[in-house]
Amino acid sequence: MSYKSRLRIAIQKSGRLSQESQSLLKQCGMKINLSEQRLIAYAENMPIDLLRVRDDDIPGLVFDGVVDLGIIGENVLEEAELSRIAANEVAKYKMLRRLDFGDCRLSLAVPTDSDYQGVSSLNEMRIATSYPHLLKRFMTQHGINFKSCLLNGSVEVATRAGLADAICDLVSTGTTLEANGLREVDVIYRSKACLIQRVGEIDTEKQALIERLMVRIQGVTQARESKYIMLHAPKEKLQEVIALLPGMEDPTILPLANDQARVALHMVSKESLFWETMEKLKAVGASSILVLPIEKMMN
Ligand code: ATP
Ligand code: MG
């Protein structure tokens, strides 16, 4: 593969998505040396280059076809798309899949002591945000006029500082809002990290590599959500035991070397076992119950 046909993936250099983006790619088999603070990291064992940038730059790099893939929060992606559309510019990309990290919500928050009776309370108010287009879309859908105060950081202090009446900011636990005397009143957007691809021509080898990567990502994600369950159970209680297990496939039943009355049961489950289920299993006669993490999966 020539240098030009190396797959280019943009990920966040440092921030809330960077660790998970890197570990996802590593779990997909990419050997990358990320110790150096370089913009581009080359995979040693695959024709892939990682471009490490501010998350705000990732949508544009994909829209403009500078990189082939990008891992980005849907909130940033959709804001960038709306911003391009507003400027009559092109914003094309393919959504490959949502990922299992980067969960957050974009919410409206008002000072704790303020009277809030639904979004209409914000009519003609000034709202501070880093997401003016997502906010505008929501407010337009609800027929509310508002004044915008664009801040790219410190949004949570805007009301205290007298810059705005309310804010629209990302929230995951809500503790930052609380610490700043704010109350979350409406969720306007729910976000996760996602994997996007540029549109346009792509050589067959690169496309084949993307498809291999997608199978691996699916395997990693599925493995994270699944558990390997092993236990011993009395033969005559097998149906009761199986009924308690949230399974993906039929379990494997194996004989035990020195016990004719009992068998070993192995299975992959989509969920972990709750303590309550383990107690129920034990109550119907199961023993030696093990719940193990799975590293990789391929169906
Ligand atoms: P950069 O320096 O790359 O521009 P940033 O400060 O804009 O970084 P981060 O705070 O690292 O961005 O957040 C990156 C993304 O992580 C967010 O856009 C969002 O999709 C996701 N995220 C998950 N939880 C949260 C949260 N509690 N607050 C903010 N973002 C979150
Ligand atoms: Mg950013």
CSV table of N, CA and C in Angstrom, one decimal, residues 105-256:
chain,number,residue,atom,x,y,z
A,105,ARG,N,-25.4,15.0,27.8
A,105,ARG,CA,-26.6,15.6,27.2
A,105,ARG,C,-26.3,17.1,27.2
A,106,LEU,N,-27.0,17.7,26.2
A,106,LEU,CA,-26.9,19.2,26.1
A,106,LEU,C,-28.2,19.7,26.8
A,107,SER,N,-28.0,20.5,27.9
A,107,SER,CA,-29.2,20.8,28.6
A,107,SER,C,-29.4,22.3,28.8
A,108,LEU,N,-30.6,22.8,29.1
A,108,LEU,CA,-30.8,24.1,29.5
A,108,LEU,C,-30.8,24.2,31.0
A,109,ALA,N,-30.2,25.2,31.6
A,109,ALA,CA,-30.1,25.3,33.0
A,109,ALA,C,-30.4,26.8,33.4
A,110,VAL,N,-31.1,26.9,34.5
A,110,VAL,CA,-31.4,28.3,35.0
A,110,VAL,C,-30.9,28.4,36.4
A,111,PRO,N,-30.7,29.7,36.9
A,111,PRO,CA,-30.3,29.8,38.3
A,111,PRO,C,-31.3,29.1,39.2
A,112,THR,N,-30.8,28.4,40.2
A,112,THR,CA,-31.6,27.5,41.1
A,112,THR,C,-32.9,28.2,41.6
A,113,ASP,N,-32.8,29.5,42.0
A,113,ASP,CA,-33.9,30.2,42.6
A,113,ASP,C,-34.9,30.8,41.5
A,114,SER,N,-34.6,30.6,40.2
A,114,SER,CA,-35.5,31.3,39.3
A,114,SER,C,-36.7,30.5,39.0
A,115,ASP,N,-37.8,31.2,38.6
A,115,ASP,CA,-39.1,30.5,38.4
A,115,ASP,C,-39.1,30.0,36.9
A,116,TYR,N,-39.2,28.7,36.8
A,116,TYR,CA,-39.1,28.1,35.4
A,116,TYR,C,-40.4,27.3,35.2
A,117,GLN,N,-41.2,27.7,34.2
A,117,GLN,CA,-42.4,27.0,33.9
A,117,GLN,C,-42.4,26.4,32.5
A,118,GLY,N,-41.2,25.8,32.1
A,118,GLY,CA,-41.1,25.2,30.8
A,118,GLY,C,-40.4,26.2,29.9
A,119,VAL,N,-40.0,25.7,28.7
A,119,VAL,CA,-39.2,26.5,27.8
A,119,VAL,C,-39.7,27.9,27.5
A,120,SER,N,-41.0,28.1,27.6
A,120,SER,CA,-41.6,29.4,27.2
A,120,SER,C,-41.1,30.5,28.2
A,121,SER,N,-40.7,30.0,29.4
A,121,SER,CA,-40.1,31.0,30.4
A,121,SER,C,-38.9,31.6,29.9
A,122,LEU,N,-38.3,31.0,28.9
A,122,LEU,CA,-37.0,31.6,28.3
A,122,LEU,C,-37.2,32.6,27.2
A,123,ASN,N,-38.5,32.8,26.9
A,123,ASN,CA,-38.8,33.7,25.8
A,123,ASN,C,-38.1,35.1,26.0
A,124,GLU,N,-37.4,35.5,24.9
A,124,GLU,CA,-36.7,36.8,24.9
A,124,GLU,C,-35.6,36.9,25.9
A,125,MET,N,-35.2,35.7,26.5
A,125,MET,CA,-34.1,35.7,27.5
A,125,MET,C,-32.8,35.6,26.7
A,126,ARG,N,-31.7,35.9,27.5
A,126,ARG,CA,-30.3,35.7,26.9
A,126,ARG,C,-29.8,34.4,27.4
A,127,ILE,N,-29.3,33.5,26.5
A,127,ILE,CA,-28.8,32.2,26.8
A,127,ILE,C,-27.4,32.0,26.4
A,128,ALA,N,-26.5,31.7,27.3
A,128,ALA,CA,-25.1,31.5,27.0
A,128,ALA,C,-24.9,30.0,26.6
A,129,THR,N,-24.2,29.8,25.5
A,129,THR,CA,-23.9,28.4,25.0
A,129,THR,C,-22.7,28.4,24.1
A,130,SER,N,-22.1,27.2,24.0
A,130,SER,CA,-21.1,26.9,22.9
A,130,SER,C,-21.7,26.2,21.7
A,131,TYR,N,-23.0,26.0,21.8
A,131,TYR,CA,-23.8,25.2,20.8
A,131,TYR,C,-24.9,26.1,20.2
A,132,PRO,N,-24.6,27.2,19.6
A,132,PRO,CA,-25.7,28.1,19.2
A,132,PRO,C,-26.7,27.5,18.2
A,133,HIS,N,-26.2,26.6,17.3
A,133,HIS,CA,-27.1,26.1,16.3
A,133,HIS,C,-28.0,25.0,16.8
A,134,LEU,N,-27.5,24.1,17.7
A,134,LEU,CA,-28.3,23.1,18.3
A,134,LEU,C,-29.4,23.8,19.2
A,135,LEU,N,-29.0,24.9,19.9
A,135,LEU,CA,-29.9,25.6,20.7
A,135,LEU,C,-31.0,26.3,19.9
A,136,LYS,N,-30.5,26.9,18.8
A,136,LYS,CA,-31.5,27.6,17.9
A,136,LYS,C,-32.5,26.6,17.3
A,137,ARG,N,-32.0,25.5,16.9
A,137,ARG,CA,-32.9,24.5,16.3
A,137,ARG,C,-34.0,24.1,17.3
A,138,PHE,N,-33.6,23.8,18.6
A,138,PHE,CA,-34.5,23.4,19.6
A,138,PHE,C,-35.5,24.5,19.9
A,139,MET,N,-35.0,25.8,20.0
A,139,MET,CA,-35.9,26.9,20.4
A,139,MET,C,-36.9,27.2,19.3
A,140,THR,N,-36.4,27.1,18.0
A,140,THR,CA,-37.3,27.3,16.9
A,140,THR,C,-38.4,26.3,16.8
A,141,GLN,N,-38.0,25.0,17.1
A,141,GLN,CA,-39.0,23.9,17.2
A,141,GLN,C,-40.1,24.2,18.2
A,142,HIS,N,-39.7,24.9,19.3
A,142,HIS,CA,-40.7,25.2,20.3
A,142,HIS,C,-41.3,26.7,20.2
A,143,GLY,N,-40.9,27.3,19.1
A,143,GLY,CA,-41.5,28.6,18.9
A,143,GLY,C,-41.0,29.7,19.9
A,144,ILE,N,-39.8,29.6,20.4
A,144,ILE,CA,-39.3,30.5,21.4
A,144,ILE,C,-38.2,31.4,20.8
A,145,ASN,N,-38.3,32.7,21.0
A,145,ASN,CA,-37.3,33.6,20.6
A,145,ASN,C,-36.3,33.8,21.8
A,146,PHE,N,-35.0,33.9,21.5
A,146,PHE,CA,-34.1,34.1,22.5
A,146,PHE,C,-32.9,34.9,22.0
A,147,LYS,N,-32.1,35.4,22.9
A,147,LYS,CA,-30.9,36.1,22.5
A,147,LYS,C,-29.7,35.2,22.9
A,148,SER,N,-28.8,35.1,22.0
A,148,SER,CA,-27.7,34.2,22.2
A,148,SER,C,-26.4,34.9,22.8
A,149,CYS,N,-25.7,34.2,23.6
A,149,CYS,CA,-24.4,34.7,24.1
A,149,CYS,C,-23.4,33.6,23.9
A,150,LEU,N,-22.6,33.7,22.8
A,150,LEU,CA,-21.7,32.6,22.4
A,150,LEU,C,-20.4,32.6,23.3
A,151,LEU,N,-20.2,31.5,24.0
A,151,LEU,CA,-19.0,31.4,24.9
A,151,LEU,C,-18.4,30.0,24.6
A,152,ASN,N,-17.1,30.0,24.3
A,152,ASN,CA,-16.5,28.7,24.0
A,152,ASN,C,-16.0,28.0,25.3
A,153,GLY,N,-16.1,28.6,26.4
A,153,GLY,CA,-15.7,28.0,27.7
A,153,GLY,C,-16.4,28.7,28.8
A,154,SER,N,-16.3,28.2,30.0
A,154,SER,CA,-16.8,28.9,31.2
A,154,SER,C,-18.3,29.2,31.1
A,155,VAL,N,-19.1,28.4,30.3
A,155,VAL,CA,-20.5,28.7,30.1
A,155,VAL,C,-21.2,28.7,31.5
A,156,GLU,N,-20.8,27.8,32.3
A,156,GLU,CA,-21.5,27.6,33.6
A,156,GLU,C,-21.4,28.8,34.5
A,157,VAL,N,-20.5,29.7,34.3
A,157,VAL,CA,-20.4,30.9,35.2
A,157,VAL,C,-21.2,32.1,34.6
A,158,ALA,N,-21.7,31.9,33.4
A,158,ALA,CA,-22.3,33.1,32.6
A,158,ALA,C,-23.5,33.8,33.4
A,159,THR,N,-24.3,33.0,34.1
A,159,THR,CA,-25.4,33.7,34.8
A,159,THR,C,-24.9,34.4,36.0
A,160,ARG,N,-24.0,33.8,36.7
A,160,ARG,CA,-23.5,34.5,37.9
A,160,ARG,C,-22.8,35.8,37.5
A,161,ALA,N,-22.1,35.7,36.4
A,161,ALA,CA,-21.3,36.9,35.9
A,161,ALA,C,-22.2,37.9,35.3
A,162,GLY,N,-23.5,37.6,35.2
A,162,GLY,CA,-24.4,38.6,34.7
A,162,GLY,C,-24.4,38.7,33.1
A,163,LEU,N,-23.9,37.7,32.5
A,163,LEU,CA,-23.8,37.7,31.0
A,163,LEU,C,-25.0,37.1,30.4
A,164,ALA,N,-25.8,36.3,31.1
A,164,ALA,CA,-26.9,35.7,30.5
A,164,ALA,C,-28.0,35.3,31.6
A,165,ASP,N,-29.2,35.0,31.2
A,165,ASP,CA,-30.3,34.6,32.1
A,165,ASP,C,-30.3,33.1,32.3
A,166,ALA,N,-29.8,32.4,31.3
A,166,ALA,CA,-29.8,30.9,31.4
A,166,ALA,C,-28.6,30.4,30.6
A,167,ILE,N,-28.3,29.1,30.7
A,167,ILE,CA,-27.3,28.6,29.9
A,167,ILE,C,-27.7,27.3,29.2
A,168,CYS,N,-27.0,26.9,28.2
A,168,CYS,CA,-27.3,25.6,27.5
A,168,CYS,C,-25.9,25.0,27.3
A,169,ASP,N,-25.7,23.9,28.1
A,169,ASP,CA,-24.3,23.4,28.2
A,169,ASP,C,-24.4,21.8,28.3
A,170,LEU,N,-23.2,21.2,28.1
A,170,LEU,CA,-23.1,19.8,28.3
A,170,LEU,C,-23.1,19.4,29.7
A,171,VAL,N,-23.8,18.3,30.0
A,171,VAL,CA,-24.0,17.8,31.4
A,171,VAL,C,-23.7,16.3,31.4
A,172,SER,N,-23.0,15.8,32.3
A,172,SER,CA,-23.1,14.3,32.5
A,172,SER,C,-23.6,13.9,33.9
A,173,THR,N,-23.0,14.5,34.9
A,173,THR,CA,-23.6,14.2,36.3
A,173,THR,C,-24.4,15.3,36.8
A,174,GLY,N,-24.1,16.5,36.5
A,174,GLY,CA,-24.9,17.7,37.0
A,174,GLY,C,-24.2,18.4,38.1
A,175,THR,N,-23.1,17.8,38.6
A,175,THR,CA,-22.4,18.4,39.8
A,175,THR,C,-21.9,19.8,39.4
A,176,THR,N,-21.4,20.0,38.2
A,176,THR,CA,-20.8,21.3,37.8
A,176,THR,C,-22.0,22.4,37.9
A,177,LEU,N,-23.1,22.0,37.4
A,177,LEU,CA,-24.3,22.9,37.4
A,177,LEU,C,-24.6,23.3,38.8
A,178,GLU,N,-24.7,22.3,39.7
A,178,GLU,CA,-25.0,22.5,41.1
A,178,GLU,C,-24.0,23.5,41.7
A,179,ALA,N,-22.8,23.2,41.5
A,179,ALA,CA,-21.7,24.0,42.1
A,179,ALA,C,-21.8,25.5,41.6
A,180,ASN,N,-22.4,25.7,40.5
A,180,ASN,CA,-22.5,27.1,40.0
A,180,ASN,C,-23.9,27.7,40.2
A,181,GLY,N,-24.7,27.1,41.1
A,181,GLY,CA,-26.0,27.6,41.5
A,181,GLY,C,-27.0,27.5,40.3
A,182,LEU,N,-26.9,26.4,39.5
A,182,LEU,CA,-27.8,26.2,38.4
A,182,LEU,C,-28.6,25.0,38.5
A,183,ARG,N,-29.8,25.0,37.9
A,183,ARG,CA,-30.7,23.8,37.9
A,183,ARG,C,-31.0,23.4,36.5
A,184,GLU,N,-30.8,22.1,36.2
A,184,GLU,CA,-31.0,21.6,34.8
A,184,GLU,C,-32.5,21.5,34.6
A,185,VAL,N,-33.0,22.2,33.6
A,185,VAL,CA,-34.5,22.2,33.4
A,185,VAL,C,-35.0,21.4,32.1
A,186,ASP,N,-34.2,21.3,31.1
A,186,ASP,CA,-34.6,20.7,29.9
A,186,ASP,C,-33.4,20.1,29.2
A,187,VAL,N,-33.6,18.8,28.7
A,187,VAL,CA,-32.5,18.2,27.9
A,187,VAL,C,-32.8,18.5,26.4
A,188,ILE,N,-31.9,19.1,25.7
A,188,ILE,CA,-32.3,19.4,24.3
A,188,ILE,C,-31.6,18.5,23.3
A,189,TYR,N,-30.6,17.7,23.8
A,189,TYR,CA,-29.9,16.8,22.8
A,189,TYR,C,-29.1,15.8,23.7
A,190,ARG,N,-29.2,14.5,23.2
A,190,ARG,CA,-28.5,13.4,23.9
A,190,ARG,C,-27.4,13.0,23.0
A,191,SER,N,-26.2,12.8,23.5
A,191,SER,CA,-25.0,12.6,22.6
A,191,SER,C,-24.2,11.4,23.1
A,192,LYS,N,-23.5,10.8,22.1
A,192,LYS,CA,-22.5,9.7,22.3
A,192,LYS,C,-21.4,10.0,21.4
A,193,ALA,N,-20.3,9.3,21.5
A,193,ALA,CA,-19.3,9.4,20.5
A,193,ALA,C,-19.7,8.6,19.3
A,194,CYS,N,-19.3,8.9,18.1
A,194,CYS,CA,-19.6,8.2,17.0
A,194,CYS,C,-18.4,8.1,16.0
A,195,LEU,N,-18.5,7.2,15.0
A,195,LEU,CA,-17.5,7.0,14.0
A,195,LEU,C,-18.1,7.5,12.7
A,196,ILE,N,-17.4,8.4,12.1
A,196,ILE,CA,-17.9,8.9,10.8
A,196,ILE,C,-16.8,8.7,9.7
A,197,GLN,N,-17.3,8.7,8.4
A,197,GLN,CA,-16.4,8.5,7.3
A,197,GLN,C,-16.7,9.6,6.3
A,198,ARG,N,-15.7,10.0,5.6
A,198,ARG,CA,-15.8,11.0,4.5
A,198,ARG,C,-16.6,10.4,3.4
A,199,VAL,N,-17.3,11.3,2.6
A,199,VAL,CA,-17.9,10.7,1.4
A,199,VAL,C,-16.9,10.9,0.2
A,200,GLY,N,-17.3,10.3,-0.9
A,200,GLY,CA,-16.4,10.5,-2.1
A,200,GLY,C,-15.6,9.3,-2.3
A,201,GLU,N,-14.8,9.3,-3.4
A,201,GLU,CA,-14.1,8.2,-3.9
A,201,GLU,C,-13.1,7.7,-2.8
A,202,ILE,N,-12.9,6.4,-2.8
A,202,ILE,CA,-12.0,5.8,-1.9
A,202,ILE,C,-11.4,4.6,-2.5
A,203,ASP,N,-10.1,4.3,-2.4
A,203,ASP,CA,-9.6,3.1,-3.1
A,203,ASP,C,-10.1,1.8,-2.4
A,204,THR,N,-10.2,0.8,-3.2
A,204,THR,CA,-10.8,-0.5,-2.7
A,204,THR,C,-10.1,-1.0,-1.5
A,205,GLU,N,-8.7,-0.9,-1.5
A,205,GLU,CA,-8.0,-1.5,-0.3
A,205,GLU,C,-8.3,-0.7,1.0
A,206,LYS,N,-8.5,0.6,0.9
A,206,LYS,CA,-8.8,1.4,2.0
A,206,LYS,C,-10.2,1.1,2.5
A,207,GLN,N,-11.1,0.9,1.6
A,207,GLN,CA,-12.5,0.6,1.9
A,207,GLN,C,-12.6,-0.8,2.6
A,208,ALA,N,-11.7,-1.7,2.1
A,208,ALA,CA,-11.7,-3.0,2.7
A,208,ALA,C,-11.2,-3.0,4.1
A,209,LEU,N,-10.2,-2.1,4.3
A,209,LEU,CA,-9.6,-1.9,5.7
A,209,LEU,C,-10.7,-1.4,6.6
A,210,ILE,N,-11.4,-0.4,6.1
A,210,ILE,CA,-12.5,0.2,6.9
A,210,ILE,C,-13.5,-0.9,7.3
A,211,GLU,N,-13.8,-1.7,6.4
A,211,GLU,CA,-14.8,-2.8,6.7
A,211,GLU,C,-14.3,-3.8,7.7
A,212,ARG,N,-13.0,-4.1,7.6
A,212,ARG,CA,-12.4,-5.0,8.6
A,212,ARG,C,-12.4,-4.3,10.0
A,213,LEU,N,-12.1,-3.0,10.0
A,213,LEU,CA,-12.1,-2.3,11.3
A,213,LEU,C,-13.5,-2.3,11.9
A,214,MET,N,-14.5,-2.1,11.0
A,214,MET,CA,-15.9,-2.1,11.5
A,214,MET,C,-16.3,-3.4,12.2
A,215,VAL,N,-15.8,-4.5,11.6
A,215,VAL,CA,-16.1,-5.8,12.2
A,215,VAL,C,-15.4,-5.9,13.6
A,216,ARG,N,-14.2,-5.4,13.6
A,216,ARG,CA,-13.4,-5.5,14.9
A,216,ARG,C,-14.1,-4.6,15.9
A,217,ILE,N,-14.5,-3.4,15.5
A,217,ILE,CA,-15.2,-2.5,16.5
A,217,ILE,C,-16.5,-3.2,17.0
A,218,GLN,N,-17.2,-3.8,16.1
A,218,GLN,CA,-18.4,-4.5,16.5
A,218,GLN,C,-18.0,-5.6,17.6
A,219,GLY,N,-16.9,-6.3,17.3
A,219,GLY,CA,-16.5,-7.4,18.2
A,219,GLY,C,-16.1,-6.8,19.6
A,220,VAL,N,-15.4,-5.7,19.6
A,220,VAL,CA,-14.9,-5.1,20.8
A,220,VAL,C,-16.1,-4.6,21.6
A,221,THR,N,-17.0,-4.0,20.9
A,221,THR,CA,-18.2,-3.4,21.6
A,221,THR,C,-19.1,-4.5,22.2
A,222,GLN,N,-19.3,-5.5,21.4
A,222,GLN,CA,-20.1,-6.7,21.8
A,222,GLN,C,-19.5,-7.4,23.0
A,223,ALA,N,-18.1,-7.5,22.9
A,223,ALA,CA,-17.4,-8.2,24.0
A,223,ALA,C,-17.6,-7.4,25.3
A,224,ARG,N,-17.5,-6.1,25.2
A,224,ARG,CA,-17.6,-5.2,26.4
A,224,ARG,C,-19.0,-5.4,27.1
A,225,GLU,N,-20.0,-5.6,26.2
A,225,GLU,CA,-21.3,-5.7,26.8
A,225,GLU,C,-21.7,-7.2,27.2
A,226,SER,N,-20.8,-8.1,26.9
A,226,SER,CA,-21.1,-9.5,27.2
A,226,SER,C,-20.2,-10.1,28.3
A,227,LYS,N,-20.7,-11.2,28.9
A,227,LYS,CA,-19.9,-11.9,29.9
A,227,LYS,C,-20.0,-13.4,29.6
A,228,TYR,N,-18.9,-14.1,30.1
A,228,TYR,CA,-18.9,-15.5,29.9
A,228,TYR,C,-19.3,-16.1,31.3
A,229,ILE,N,-20.3,-16.9,31.3
A,229,ILE,CA,-20.8,-17.5,32.5
A,229,ILE,C,-20.6,-19.0,32.6
A,230,MET,N,-20.0,-19.4,33.7
A,230,MET,CA,-19.8,-20.8,33.9
A,230,MET,C,-20.4,-21.2,35.3
A,231,LEU,N,-21.0,-22.4,35.3
A,231,LEU,CA,-21.5,-22.9,36.6
A,231,LEU,C,-21.7,-24.4,36.5
A,232,HIS,N,-21.9,-25.0,37.7
A,232,HIS,CA,-22.2,-26.4,37.8
A,232,HIS,C,-23.7,-26.4,38.2
A,233,ALA,N,-24.5,-27.4,37.7
A,233,ALA,CA,-25.9,-27.5,38.0
A,233,ALA,C,-26.3,-28.9,38.0
A,234,PRO,N,-27.3,-29.3,38.9
A,234,PRO,CA,-27.9,-30.6,38.9
A,234,PRO,C,-28.6,-30.9,37.6
A,235,LYS,N,-28.4,-32.0,37.0
A,235,LYS,CA,-29.0,-32.4,35.7
A,235,LYS,C,-30.5,-32.1,35.7
A,236,GLU,N,-31.1,-32.5,36.7
A,236,GLU,CA,-32.6,-32.4,36.7
A,236,GLU,C,-33.1,-30.9,36.9
A,237,LYS,N,-32.2,-30.0,37.3
A,237,LYS,CA,-32.6,-28.6,37.5
A,237,LYS,C,-32.1,-27.7,36.3
A,238,LEU,N,-31.6,-28.4,35.3
A,238,LEU,CA,-31.0,-27.6,34.2
A,238,LEU,C,-32.0,-26.6,33.5
A,239,GLN,N,-33.2,-27.0,33.3
A,239,GLN,CA,-34.2,-26.1,32.6
A,239,GLN,C,-34.4,-24.9,33.5
A,240,GLU,N,-34.5,-25.1,34.8
A,240,GLU,CA,-34.8,-24.0,35.7
A,240,GLU,C,-33.6,-23.0,35.7
A,241,VAL,N,-32.4,-23.6,35.7
A,241,VAL,CA,-31.1,-22.8,35.7
A,241,VAL,C,-31.1,-22.0,34.4
A,242,ILE,N,-31.3,-22.6,33.3
A,242,ILE,CA,-31.3,-21.9,32.0
A,242,ILE,C,-32.3,-20.8,31.9
A,243,ALA,N,-33.5,-21.0,32.5
A,243,ALA,CA,-34.5,-20.0,32.5
A,243,ALA,C,-34.1,-18.7,33.2
A,244,LEU,N,-33.1,-18.9,34.1
A,244,LEU,CA,-32.7,-17.7,34.9
A,244,LEU,C,-31.6,-16.9,34.2
A,245,LEU,N,-31.0,-17.5,33.1
A,245,LEU,CA,-29.8,-16.9,32.5
A,245,LEU,C,-30.2,-16.1,31.3
A,246,PRO,N,-29.8,-14.8,31.2
A,246,PRO,CA,-30.1,-14.0,30.0
A,246,PRO,C,-29.1,-14.3,28.9
A,247,GLY,N,-29.5,-15.2,28.0
A,247,GLY,CA,-28.5,-15.8,27.1
A,247,GLY,C,-28.4,-15.2,25.7
A,248,MET,N,-27.4,-15.5,25.0
A,248,MET,CA,-27.2,-15.1,23.7
A,248,MET,C,-27.4,-16.3,22.7
A,249,GLU,N,-26.8,-17.4,23.1
A,249,GLU,CA,-26.9,-18.6,22.3
A,249,GLU,C,-27.3,-19.7,23.3
A,250,ASP,N,-27.5,-20.9,22.7
A,250,ASP,CA,-27.8,-22.0,23.6
A,250,ASP,C,-26.5,-22.3,24.4
A,251,PRO,N,-26.7,-22.6,25.7
A,251,PRO,CA,-25.5,-22.9,26.5
A,251,PRO,C,-24.8,-24.2,26.1
A,252,THR,N,-23.6,-24.3,26.5
A,252,THR,CA,-22.8,-25.6,26.3
A,252,THR,C,-22.9,-26.4,27.6
A,253,ILE,N,-23.3,-27.7,27.4
A,253,ILE,CA,-23.4,-28.5,28.6
A,253,ILE,C,-22.3,-29.5,28.6
A,254,LEU,N,-21.5,-29.6,29.6
A,254,LEU,CA,-20.4,-30.6,29.6
A,254,LEU,C,-20.5,-31.5,30.8
A,255,PRO,N,-20.1,-32.8,30.7
A,255,PRO,CA,-20.1,-33.7,31.8
A,255,PRO,C,-19.0,-33.3,32.8
A,256,LEU,N,-19.2,-33.7,34.1
A,256,LEU,CA,-18.2,-33.5,35.1
A,256,LEU,C,-17.5,-34.8,35.3
